[in-house]
Amino acid sequence: GVGLLVFARPDLLQAHQIRTARIPTGFGGGNLGNKGAVAVSLKLESSSLCVVGAHLAAHRGDVGGRNANYHSIVERDCFRRGLGWSQKEEGSRSVPSYEKNACRDGFGVLDHDVVLWLGDLNYRFQADVPDERVFELVRRKDYASLTRLDQLCDAMANDKAFSTHDFREHSLNFAPTYKYATNSDKYDFELPQEEQARRTIRCPAWCDRVLWRVAPTTPRSAGEATESVVTTVYERGDARLRASDHRPVHCALALSIRCVKDRGGAHASSVKVPSPLKGLRLEPAHASLSLTVREVQLVLRNESDAMQSWAFSSLPAWVEAAPASGSLEPGAAVSITVRALEKPELGVNRACVAALNSLLVPVTLRAGPGRDLGAFVDEVGRRW
């Protein structure tokens, strides 16, 4: 099984919109959850965070199975919007066949600003490398050479898993965490010969890993930075924990997150006109964009006695307005469609708004030179 505990210091951050999910990838199309992941989704200030604890396919020769497990986990919409923190996501035994955890109107691991991925990922050293070669490098603590033989490093270098979605890992400068004799500081291969004869000796490996990802999106508004993650510690954990044939890993990460302050009582997930320019009127006053509502219709009316020129400015790359500019005769009106686009190049696997949680993205509608109608897309993104 896989367990995951997430603790938050209330004096530092207010975590909210907490959800959990279970994503089996084992035998029987996932019905037997002997392998897979558990995940927690939450908001920290204005940034979305997902923590994944995973246990991937075992055995040295099944690197393809591990890569497939990864893709199966990230491709599922495992979180459902609109649930309280205590309500479980789909993933119980009652959900039929392989559709387990494919939540309708849901979102997945990659639909977060920051993802932390940890656990027994089970990647070993390349199967064609002789065990004795690995034993010798472990004895010499030649971690640079061992890194070049590591299956996960190879998978990421060749875009087979994790790096396909911009996951990163700090350099490996500690001893492999597997396979130890329980309640001992010795690897299997270091035991006396008589003990080795009574057990299956497995080659050491860096099975236990910590990776992270920041969504590759552009800044949400002028001057606003994206999230960032910096690894400050990546090492072996407490040596006193020896009850398993694995040894723990200790990783400390410094996260920079966004804290978007309220801008004049802005309405959540809406297009708002707080102070329309005299003579021009935009309808409706509020309209929503979300994962399920990709498009809204606006009407701009010229109620003045003179022709008015207008245009949208500062539209984000993931939003399209049609028409985006024009001129209006006195008494005339124009219908405007504002649409959320699919933007795979921004690292989003559905509507690009999926990666833009609770953001304040200014979209100014200009009416002639230097005159602002004052329309704002206050929160273009998922409304969890």
mmCIF file of C-alpha atoms in Angstrom:
data_model
loop_
_atom_site.group_PDB
_atom_site.id
_atom_site.type_symbol
_atom_site.label_atom_id
_atom_site.label_comp_id
_atom_site.label_asym_id
_atom_site.label_seq_id
_atom_site.Cartn_x
_atom_site.Cartn_y
_atom_site.Cartn_z
ATOM 1 C CA GLY A 1 0.000 0.000 0.000
ATOM 2 C CA VAL A 2 0.882 3.678 -0.254
ATOM 3 C CA GLY A 3 0.330 6.260 2.445
ATOM 4 C CA LEU A 4 0.797 10.009 2.291
ATOM 5 C CA LEU A 5 0.713 12.539 5.126
ATOM 6 C CA VAL A 6 0.761 16.266 4.349
ATOM 7 C CA PHE A 7 1.266 18.735 7.204
ATOM 8 C CA ALA A 8 0.897 22.511 6.950
ATOM 9 C CA ARG A 9 2.117 25.089 9.442
ATOM 10 C CA PRO A 10 -0.868 27.357 10.109
ATOM 11 C CA ASP A 11 1.395 30.223 11.156
ATOM 12 C CA LEU A 12 2.902 30.300 7.661
ATOM 13 C CA LEU A 13 0.224 29.350 5.179
ATOM 14 C CA GLN A 14 -3.486 28.798 4.945
ATOM 15 C CA ALA A 15 -4.107 25.620 2.980
ATOM 16 C CA HIS A 16 -7.592 25.293 1.516
ATOM 17 C CA GLN A 17 -9.574 23.523 -1.219
ATOM 18 C CA ILE A 18 -8.069 20.211 -0.054
ATOM 19 C CA ARG A 19 -8.861 17.062 -2.033
ATOM 20 C CA THR A 20 -7.490 13.529 -2.099
ATOM 21 C CA ALA A 21 -7.377 10.850 -4.776
ATOM 22 C CA ARG A 22 -6.329 7.227 -5.136
ATOM 23 C CA ILE A 23 -5.000 6.074 -8.524
ATOM 24 C CA PRO A 24 -4.425 2.301 -8.801
ATOM 25 C CA THR A 25 -2.334 0.994 -11.692
ATOM 26 C CA GLY A 26 -1.888 -2.658 -10.692
ATOM 27 C CA PHE A 27 -3.280 -5.950 -11.923
ATOM 28 C CA GLY A 28 -6.685 -6.263 -13.580
ATOM 29 C CA GLY A 29 -6.714 -2.819 -15.165
ATOM 30 C CA GLY A 30 -6.158 -1.167 -11.809
ATOM 31 C CA ASN A 31 -8.894 -3.029 -9.934
ATOM 32 C CA LEU A 32 -6.241 -4.551 -7.701
ATOM 33 C CA GLY A 33 -4.400 -1.548 -6.378
ATOM 34 C CA ASN A 34 -1.090 -3.216 -5.601
ATOM 35 C CA LYS A 35 0.706 -0.449 -7.474
ATOM 36 C CA GLY A 36 -0.237 3.151 -8.162
ATOM 37 C CA ALA A 37 -0.401 6.430 -6.295
ATOM 38 C CA VAL A 38 -2.251 8.516 -3.752
ATOM 39 C CA ALA A 39 -2.397 12.276 -4.139
ATOM 40 C CA VAL A 40 -3.412 15.401 -2.248
ATOM 41 C CA SER A 41 -4.518 18.575 -4.011
ATOM 42 C CA LEU A 42 -4.635 21.899 -2.159
ATOM 43 C CA LYS A 43 -4.268 25.630 -2.520
ATOM 44 C CA LEU A 44 -1.525 27.607 -0.776
ATOM 45 C CA GLU A 45 -2.444 31.265 -1.012
ATOM 46 C CA SER A 46 -3.019 31.728 -4.779
ATOM 47 C CA SER A 47 -1.002 28.714 -5.964
ATOM 48 C CA SER A 48 -2.270 25.169 -6.479
ATOM 49 C CA LEU A 49 -0.129 22.307 -5.161
ATOM 50 C CA CYS A 50 -0.358 18.550 -5.696
ATOM 51 C CA VAL A 51 1.626 16.035 -3.636
ATOM 52 C CA VAL A 52 1.852 12.530 -5.106
ATOM 53 C CA GLY A 53 3.014 9.435 -3.250
ATOM 54 C CA ALA A 54 3.641 6.600 -5.725
ATOM 55 C CA HIS A 55 4.662 2.940 -5.762
ATOM 56 C CA LEU A 56 5.495 1.886 -9.325
ATOM 57 C CA ALA A 57 6.092 -1.479 -10.989
ATOM 58 C CA ALA A 58 8.842 -3.595 -9.455
ATOM 59 C CA HIS A 59 11.749 -5.689 -10.786
ATOM 60 C CA ARG A 60 14.832 -4.577 -12.612
ATOM 61 C CA GLY A 61 13.690 -5.550 -16.079
ATOM 62 C CA ASP A 62 10.310 -3.780 -15.994
ATOM 63 C CA VAL A 63 11.377 -0.208 -16.630
ATOM 64 C CA GLY A 64 8.722 -0.047 -19.331
ATOM 65 C CA GLY A 65 6.081 -0.896 -16.738
ATOM 66 C CA ARG A 66 7.271 1.903 -14.487
ATOM 67 C CA ASN A 67 7.152 4.405 -17.326
ATOM 68 C CA ALA A 68 3.646 3.205 -18.199
ATOM 69 C CA ASN A 69 2.554 3.550 -14.546
ATOM 70 C CA TYR A 70 3.713 7.163 -14.574
ATOM 71 C CA HIS A 71 1.761 8.031 -17.709
ATOM 72 C CA SER A 72 -1.334 6.228 -16.427
ATOM 73 C CA ILE A 73 -1.270 8.316 -13.242
ATOM 74 C CA VAL A 74 -0.804 11.724 -14.890
ATOM 75 C CA GLU A 75 -3.362 11.091 -17.627
ATOM 76 C CA ARG A 76 -6.267 10.514 -15.230
ATOM 77 C CA ASP A 77 -8.650 13.178 -14.012
ATOM 78 C CA CYS A 78 -8.418 11.893 -10.463
ATOM 79 C CA PHE A 79 -9.755 14.925 -8.555
ATOM 80 C CA ARG A 80 -13.354 16.083 -8.693
ATOM 81 C CA ARG A 81 -14.270 19.720 -8.322
ATOM 82 C CA GLY A 82 -16.855 20.760 -5.774
ATOM 83 C CA LEU A 83 -16.091 18.185 -3.067
ATOM 84 C CA GLY A 84 -15.236 18.985 0.538
ATOM 85 C CA TRP A 85 -11.900 17.879 1.929
ATOM 86 C CA SER A 86 -13.383 14.915 3.789
ATOM 87 C CA GLN A 87 -15.125 13.452 0.743
ATOM 88 C CA LYS A 88 -13.233 10.728 -1.120
ATOM 89 C CA GLU A 89 -12.627 10.807 -4.856
ATOM 90 C CA GLU A 90 -13.492 7.949 -7.163
ATOM 91 C CA GLY A 91 -11.221 4.970 -6.686
ATOM 92 C CA SER A 92 -13.245 2.650 -4.466
ATOM 93 C CA ARG A 93 -13.737 -0.957 -5.469
ATOM 94 C CA SER A 94 -17.278 -0.101 -6.629
ATOM 95 C CA VAL A 95 -16.019 1.907 -9.618
ATOM 96 C CA PRO A 96 -16.026 -0.468 -12.633
ATOM 97 C CA SER A 97 -13.091 -1.435 -14.878
ATOM 98 C CA TYR A 98 -10.252 0.823 -15.933
ATOM 99 C CA GLU A 99 -12.359 3.982 -15.726
ATOM 100 C CA LYS A 100 -11.602 4.161 -11.992
ATOM 101 C CA ASN A 101 -10.637 7.691 -11.033
ATOM 102 C CA ALA A 102 -11.616 9.155 -14.388
ATOM 103 C CA CYS A 103 -13.808 11.801 -12.740
ATOM 104 C CA ARG A 104 -16.298 13.554 -14.955
ATOM 105 C CA ASP A 105 -15.668 17.286 -14.918
ATOM 106 C CA GLY A 106 -12.484 16.652 -12.951
ATOM 107 C CA PHE A 107 -8.833 17.582 -13.097
ATOM 108 C CA GLY A 108 -5.554 15.752 -12.790
ATOM 109 C CA VAL A 109 -2.116 15.847 -11.234
ATOM 110 C CA LEU A 110 -0.643 18.063 -13.949
ATOM 111 C CA ASP A 111 -3.405 20.662 -13.582
ATOM 112 C CA HIS A 112 -1.555 22.297 -10.675
ATOM 113 C CA ASP A 113 0.985 25.087 -10.443
ATOM 114 C CA VAL A 114 3.411 22.884 -8.486
ATOM 115 C CA VAL A 115 3.615 19.071 -8.237
ATOM 116 C CA LEU A 116 5.784 17.189 -5.728
ATOM 117 C CA TRP A 117 6.213 13.490 -6.628
ATOM 118 C CA LEU A 118 7.806 11.071 -4.177
ATOM 119 C CA GLY A 119 7.855 7.424 -3.220
ATOM 120 C CA ASP A 120 9.207 4.003 -4.108
ATOM 121 C CA LEU A 121 9.422 4.555 -7.850
ATOM 122 C CA ASN A 122 11.327 1.252 -8.172
ATOM 123 C CA TYR A 123 13.734 2.404 -10.894
ATOM 124 C CA ARG A 124 16.924 0.329 -10.817
ATOM 125 C CA PHE A 125 20.245 0.319 -12.615
ATOM 126 C CA GLN A 126 20.204 -0.763 -16.261
ATOM 127 C CA ALA A 127 19.502 -4.477 -16.606
ATOM 128 C CA ASP A 128 22.489 -5.069 -18.907
ATOM 129 C CA VAL A 129 24.973 -3.775 -16.306
ATOM 130 C CA PRO A 130 26.611 -6.647 -14.371
ATOM 131 C CA ASP A 131 25.780 -6.730 -10.654
ATOM 132 C CA GLU A 132 29.479 -6.815 -9.783
ATOM 133 C CA ARG A 133 29.990 -3.543 -11.635
ATOM 134 C CA VAL A 134 27.249 -1.915 -9.513
ATOM 135 C CA PHE A 135 28.649 -3.459 -6.310
ATOM 136 C CA GLU A 136 32.063 -1.962 -7.047
ATOM 137 C CA LEU A 137 30.688 1.524 -7.780
ATOM 138 C CA VAL A 138 28.623 1.419 -4.564
ATOM 139 C CA ARG A 139 31.697 0.462 -2.546
ATOM 140 C CA ARG A 140 33.642 3.352 -4.120
ATOM 141 C CA LYS A 141 30.723 5.759 -3.596
ATOM 142 C CA ASP A 142 31.025 6.705 -7.256
ATOM 143 C CA TYR A 143 27.579 8.252 -7.473
ATOM 144 C CA ALA A 144 28.313 10.099 -10.723
ATOM 145 C CA SER A 145 28.981 6.817 -12.526
ATOM 146 C CA LEU A 146 25.959 5.190 -10.906
ATOM 147 C CA THR A 147 23.761 8.086 -12.056
ATOM 148 C CA ARG A 148 24.717 7.353 -15.659
ATOM 149 C CA LEU A 149 23.446 3.787 -15.172
ATOM 150 C CA ASP A 150 20.186 4.748 -13.457
ATOM 151 C CA GLN A 151 16.959 3.851 -15.289
ATOM 152 C CA LEU A 152 15.022 6.922 -14.134
ATOM 153 C CA CYS A 153 17.815 9.265 -15.216
ATOM 154 C CA ASP A 154 17.819 7.488 -18.582
ATOM 155 C CA ALA A 155 14.025 7.712 -18.887
ATOM 156 C CA MET A 156 14.141 11.445 -18.192
ATOM 157 C CA ALA A 157 17.090 12.038 -20.524
ATOM 158 C CA ASN A 158 15.213 10.325 -23.366
ATOM 159 C CA ASP A 159 11.741 11.772 -22.610
ATOM 160 C CA LYS A 160 10.183 8.414 -21.716
ATOM 161 C CA ALA A 161 8.723 9.524 -18.380
ATOM 162 C CA PHE A 162 8.644 12.499 -15.984
ATOM 163 C CA SER A 163 10.711 14.833 -18.177
ATOM 164 C CA THR A 164 7.891 14.601 -20.715
ATOM 165 C CA HIS A 165 6.018 16.935 -18.343
ATOM 166 C CA ASP A 166 9.004 18.929 -17.080
ATOM 167 C CA PHE A 167 9.627 17.063 -13.824
ATOM 168 C CA ARG A 168 13.058 17.606 -12.317
ATOM 169 C CA GLU A 169 15.235 15.947 -9.708
ATOM 170 C CA HIS A 170 18.261 17.152 -7.784
ATOM 171 C CA SER A 171 21.555 15.349 -8.380
ATOM 172 C CA LEU A 172 21.999 12.028 -6.555
ATOM 173 C CA ASN A 173 24.842 12.382 -4.082
ATOM 174 C CA PHE A 174 23.916 9.680 -1.579
ATOM 175 C CA ALA A 175 24.129 5.894 -1.405
ATOM 176 C CA PRO A 176 21.416 3.833 -3.121
ATOM 177 C CA THR A 177 18.464 3.252 -0.799
ATOM 178 C CA TYR A 178 17.782 -0.387 -1.749
ATOM 179 C CA LYS A 179 18.298 -3.338 -1.048
ATOM 180 C CA TYR A 180 19.407 -3.640 2.580
ATOM 181 C CA ALA A 181 19.229 -6.464 5.055
ATOM 182 C CA THR A 182 16.513 -5.442 7.512
ATOM 183 C CA ASN A 183 17.703 -4.039 10.851
ATOM 184 C CA SER A 184 21.184 -3.749 9.389
ATOM 185 C CA ASP A 185 23.436 -1.176 7.736
ATOM 186 C CA LYS A 186 24.572 -3.693 5.104
ATOM 187 C CA TYR A 187 23.332 -4.281 1.597
ATOM 188 C CA ASP A 188 22.372 -7.857 0.704
ATOM 189 C CA PHE A 189 25.606 -8.319 -1.224
ATOM 190 C CA GLU A 190 27.654 -7.299 1.840
ATOM 191 C CA LEU A 191 26.293 -10.083 4.056
ATOM 192 C CA PRO A 192 28.395 -13.154 4.886
ATOM 193 C CA GLN A 193 28.278 -15.839 2.215
ATOM 194 C CA GLU A 194 26.279 -18.242 4.356
ATOM 195 C CA GLU A 195 23.544 -15.610 4.782
ATOM 196 C CA GLN A 196 23.583 -14.707 1.103
ATOM 197 C CA ALA A 197 23.000 -18.373 0.272
ATOM 198 C CA ARG A 198 19.718 -18.305 2.200
ATOM 199 C CA ARG A 199 18.194 -15.293 0.385
ATOM 200 C CA THR A 200 17.733 -13.736 -3.043
ATOM 201 C CA ILE A 201 20.416 -11.091 -3.515
ATOM 202 C CA ARG A 202 19.167 -8.068 -5.379
ATOM 203 C CA CYS A 203 21.314 -5.352 -6.900
ATOM 204 C CA PRO A 204 21.313 -1.983 -5.051
ATOM 205 C CA ALA A 205 19.223 0.805 -6.576
ATOM 206 C CA TRP A 206 17.922 4.333 -6.035
ATOM 207 C CA CYS A 207 14.322 3.156 -5.759
ATOM 208 C CA ASP A 208 13.192 5.979 -3.487
ATOM 209 C CA ARG A 209 13.059 9.386 -5.138
ATOM 210 C CA VAL A 210 11.674 12.918 -4.902
ATOM 211 C CA LEU A 211 10.874 14.935 -8.026
ATOM 212 C CA TRP A 212 9.084 18.214 -8.607
ATOM 213 C CA ARG A 213 7.420 20.155 -11.387
ATOM 214 C CA VAL A 214 6.374 23.769 -11.953
ATOM 215 C CA ALA A 215 3.693 24.258 -14.606
ATOM 216 C CA PRO A 216 5.341 25.824 -17.692
ATOM 217 C CA THR A 217 2.966 28.757 -17.970
ATOM 218 C CA THR A 218 3.672 32.368 -18.780
ATOM 219 C CA PRO A 219 3.281 35.044 -16.083
ATOM 220 C CA ARG A 220 -0.389 35.707 -15.413
ATOM 221 C CA SER A 221 -0.151 39.468 -15.610
ATOM 222 C CA ALA A 222 2.437 42.160 -16.127
ATOM 223 C CA GLY A 223 5.157 41.969 -13.517
ATOM 224 C CA GLU A 224 3.805 38.794 -11.901
ATOM 225 C CA ALA A 225 6.267 35.928 -11.475
ATOM 226 C CA THR A 226 5.421 32.239 -11.740
ATOM 227 C CA GLU A 227 5.997 29.709 -8.958
ATOM 228 C CA SER A 228 9.460 28.242 -8.383
ATOM 229 C CA VAL A 229 11.004 25.301 -6.531
ATOM 230 C CA VAL A 230 14.596 25.003 -5.295
ATOM 231 C CA THR A 231 16.012 21.842 -3.702
ATOM 232 C CA THR A 232 17.958 22.754 -0.572
ATOM 233 C CA VAL A 233 18.521 19.230 0.810
ATOM 234 C CA TYR A 234 18.456 15.824 -0.950
ATOM 235 C CA GLU A 235 20.080 13.098 1.078
ATOM 236 C CA ARG A 236 19.626 9.842 2.930
ATOM 237 C CA GLY A 237 17.169 10.041 5.825
ATOM 238 C CA ASP A 238 17.482 8.989 9.462
ATOM 239 C CA ALA A 239 19.883 6.018 9.622
ATOM 240 C CA ARG A 240 18.047 4.657 12.666
ATOM 241 C CA LEU A 241 15.078 3.674 10.469
ATOM 242 C CA ARG A 242 16.162 0.181 9.457
ATOM 243 C CA ALA A 243 13.025 -1.971 9.695
ATOM 244 C CA SER A 244 12.653 -2.100 5.890
ATOM 245 C CA ASP A 245 14.915 -3.260 3.081
ATOM 246 C CA HIS A 246 14.684 0.361 1.856
ATOM 247 C CA ARG A 247 16.230 3.374 3.525
ATOM 248 C CA PRO A 248 14.418 6.735 3.772
ATOM 249 C CA VAL A 249 15.244 9.826 1.742
ATOM 250 C CA HIS A 250 15.214 13.340 3.198
ATOM 251 C CA CYS A 251 14.403 16.180 0.814
ATOM 252 C CA ALA A 252 13.836 19.856 1.643
ATOM 253 C CA LEU A 253 12.403 22.155 -1.014
ATOM 254 C CA ALA A 254 12.011 25.936 -1.010
ATOM 255 C CA LEU A 255 8.785 26.917 -2.794
ATOM 256 C CA SER A 256 7.942 30.378 -4.032
ATOM 257 C CA ILE A 257 4.199 30.788 -4.425
ATOM 258 C CA ARG A 258 1.840 33.551 -5.495
ATOM 259 C CA CYS A 259 -0.253 35.612 -3.139
ATOM 260 C CA VAL A 260 -2.724 37.646 -5.166
ATOM 261 C CA LYS A 261 -4.495 40.259 -3.087
ATOM 262 C CA ASP A 262 -8.075 41.230 -3.714
ATOM 263 C CA ARG A 263 -8.364 44.010 -6.261
ATOM 264 C CA GLY A 264 -11.266 46.175 -5.257
ATOM 265 C CA GLY A 265 -13.727 43.421 -4.413
ATOM 266 C CA ALA A 266 -13.254 41.589 -7.704
ATOM 267 C CA HIS A 267 -15.860 38.916 -8.404
ATOM 268 C CA ALA A 268 -14.522 35.342 -8.566
ATOM 269 C CA SER A 269 -14.185 33.793 -12.031
ATOM 270 C CA SER A 270 -15.924 36.650 -13.777
ATOM 271 C CA VAL A 271 -15.690 39.311 -16.403
ATOM 272 C CA LYS A 272 -16.530 42.486 -14.512
ATOM 273 C CA VAL A 273 -17.244 46.060 -15.567
ATOM 274 C CA PRO A 274 -16.816 48.157 -12.397
ATOM 275 C CA SER A 275 -16.923 51.602 -14.019
ATOM 276 C CA PRO A 276 -18.003 51.668 -17.671
ATOM 277 C CA LEU A 277 -16.961 54.592 -19.803
ATOM 278 C CA LYS A 278 -19.714 57.093 -20.454
ATOM 279 C CA GLY A 279 -21.462 56.194 -23.694
ATOM 280 C CA LEU A 280 -20.259 52.578 -23.915
ATOM 281 C CA ARG A 281 -21.894 49.716 -22.070
ATOM 282 C CA LEU A 282 -20.732 46.087 -21.816
ATOM 283 C CA GLU A 283 -23.279 43.343 -21.037
ATOM 284 C CA PRO A 284 -23.523 41.223 -18.971
ATOM 285 C CA ALA A 285 -21.806 42.738 -15.955
ATOM 286 C CA HIS A 286 -20.627 39.259 -14.855
ATOM 287 C CA ALA A 287 -19.843 36.175 -16.946
ATOM 288 C CA SER A 288 -17.878 33.042 -16.038
ATOM 289 C CA LEU A 289 -15.079 31.009 -17.591
ATOM 290 C CA SER A 290 -14.251 27.574 -16.185
ATOM 291 C CA LEU A 291 -13.267 24.083 -17.320
ATOM 292 C CA THR A 292 -16.852 23.401 -18.334
ATOM 293 C CA VAL A 293 -17.712 26.931 -19.501
ATOM 294 C CA ARG A 294 -15.059 27.634 -22.127
ATOM 295 C CA GLU A 295 -16.877 30.508 -23.828
ATOM 296 C CA VAL A 296 -18.880 33.586 -22.846
ATOM 297 C CA GLN A 297 -20.837 36.038 -24.975
ATOM 298 C CA LEU A 298 -20.599 39.795 -24.322
ATOM 299 C CA VAL A 299 -22.434 42.674 -25.973
ATOM 300 C CA LEU A 300 -20.815 46.112 -26.284
ATOM 301 C CA ARG A 301 -23.253 48.966 -26.964
ATOM 302 C CA ASN A 302 -22.506 52.508 -28.053
ATOM 303 C CA GLU A 303 -25.068 54.678 -26.297
ATOM 304 C CA SER A 304 -23.307 57.934 -27.182
ATOM 305 C CA ASP A 305 -23.954 60.310 -30.089
ATOM 306 C CA ALA A 306 -20.532 59.761 -31.691
ATOM 307 C CA MET A 307 -18.682 56.874 -33.328
ATOM 308 C CA GLN A 308 -16.511 54.945 -30.849
ATOM 309 C CA SER A 309 -13.419 52.830 -31.605
ATOM 310 C CA TRP A 310 -12.616 49.994 -29.199
ATOM 311 C CA ALA A 311 -10.153 47.116 -28.787
ATOM 312 C CA PHE A 312 -9.118 44.500 -26.250
ATOM 313 C CA SER A 313 -5.572 44.885 -24.979
ATOM 314 C CA SER A 314 -3.333 42.679 -22.790
ATOM 315 C CA LEU A 315 -5.215 39.492 -23.624
ATOM 316 C CA PRO A 316 -3.390 36.438 -22.196
ATOM 317 C CA ALA A 317 -2.155 33.861 -24.703
ATOM 318 C CA TRP A 318 -4.802 31.396 -23.527
ATOM 319 C CA VAL A 319 -7.775 33.726 -24.125
ATOM 320 C CA GLU A 320 -9.238 34.714 -27.487
ATOM 321 C CA ALA A 321 -11.751 37.517 -28.123
ATOM 322 C CA ALA A 322 -13.636 37.709 -31.411
ATOM 323 C CA PRO A 323 -13.898 40.338 -32.601
ATOM 324 C CA ALA A 324 -11.015 41.855 -30.645
ATOM 325 C CA SER A 325 -11.473 45.407 -31.958
ATOM 326 C CA GLY A 326 -13.738 47.568 -34.055
ATOM 327 C CA SER A 327 -15.784 50.739 -34.344
ATOM 328 C CA LEU A 328 -19.373 51.387 -33.316
ATOM 329 C CA GLU A 329 -21.807 53.858 -34.843
ATOM 330 C CA PRO A 330 -24.079 55.720 -32.404
ATOM 331 C CA GLY A 331 -26.756 53.325 -31.135
ATOM 332 C CA ALA A 332 -25.003 50.259 -32.570
ATOM 333 C CA ALA A 333 -23.953 47.118 -30.693
ATOM 334 C CA VAL A 334 -21.480 44.302 -31.288
ATOM 335 C CA SER A 335 -21.455 40.744 -29.934
ATOM 336 C CA ILE A 336 -18.065 39.633 -28.555
ATOM 337 C CA THR A 337 -17.087 36.015 -27.887
ATOM 338 C CA VAL A 338 -14.443 35.467 -25.193
ATOM 339 C CA ARG A 339 -13.060 31.936 -25.379
ATOM 340 C CA ALA A 340 -10.544 29.835 -23.423
ATOM 341 C CA LEU A 341 -8.183 28.120 -25.861
ATOM 342 C CA GLU A 342 -6.428 24.783 -25.937
ATOM 343 C CA LYS A 343 -2.721 25.644 -25.569
ATOM 344 C CA PRO A 344 -0.651 22.424 -25.368
ATOM 345 C CA GLU A 345 2.564 24.416 -25.669
ATOM 346 C CA LEU A 346 1.751 25.966 -22.284
ATOM 347 C CA GLY A 347 1.858 22.525 -20.679
ATOM 348 C CA VAL A 348 -1.914 22.132 -20.280
ATOM 349 C CA ASN A 349 -3.705 18.988 -21.415
ATOM 350 C CA ARG A 350 -7.212 20.451 -21.621
ATOM 351 C CA ALA A 351 -8.469 24.016 -21.787
ATOM 352 C CA CYS A 352 -5.529 26.198 -20.890
ATOM 353 C CA VAL A 353 -7.539 27.725 -18.073
ATOM 354 C CA ALA A 354 -7.021 24.417 -16.234
ATOM 355 C CA ALA A 355 -3.549 25.494 -15.159
ATOM 356 C CA LEU A 356 -4.596 28.979 -14.097
ATOM 357 C CA ASN A 357 -6.119 28.655 -10.650
ATOM 358 C CA SER A 358 -7.662 31.672 -8.982
ATOM 359 C CA LEU A 359 -5.670 34.173 -10.970
ATOM 360 C CA LEU A 360 -6.230 37.873 -11.388
ATOM 361 C CA VAL A 361 -5.470 38.451 -15.054
ATOM 362 C CA PRO A 362 -6.260 41.998 -16.207
ATOM 363 C CA VAL A 363 -7.915 42.240 -19.619
ATOM 364 C CA THR A 364 -8.527 45.861 -20.572
ATOM 365 C CA LEU A 365 -11.078 46.861 -23.162
ATOM 366 C CA ARG A 366 -10.018 50.165 -24.680
ATOM 367 C CA ALA A 367 -12.530 52.582 -26.161
ATOM 368 C CA GLY A 368 -10.458 54.838 -28.382
ATOM 369 C CA PRO A 369 -6.958 56.153 -27.611
ATOM 370 C CA GLY A 370 -6.144 56.171 -23.913
ATOM 371 C CA ARG A 371 -9.642 55.406 -22.675
ATOM 372 C CA ASP A 372 -10.359 52.229 -20.672
ATOM 373 C CA LEU A 373 -13.757 50.663 -20.426
ATOM 374 C CA GLY A 374 -12.508 48.909 -17.281
ATOM 375 C CA ALA A 375 -13.322 45.272 -18.006
ATOM 376 C CA PHE A 376 -11.372 42.685 -16.041
ATOM 377 C CA VAL A 377 -11.167 38.923 -16.187
ATOM 378 C CA ASP A 378 -10.835 38.545 -12.430
ATOM 379 C CA GLU A 379 -10.230 34.827 -12.159
ATOM 380 C CA VAL A 380 -9.712 32.933 -15.381
ATOM 381 C CA GLY A 381 -9.339 29.373 -14.185
ATOM 382 C CA ARG A 382 -10.935 26.382 -12.549
ATOM 383 C CA ARG A 383 -13.486 27.161 -9.872
ATOM 384 C CA TRP A 384 -12.820 24.304 -7.507
#
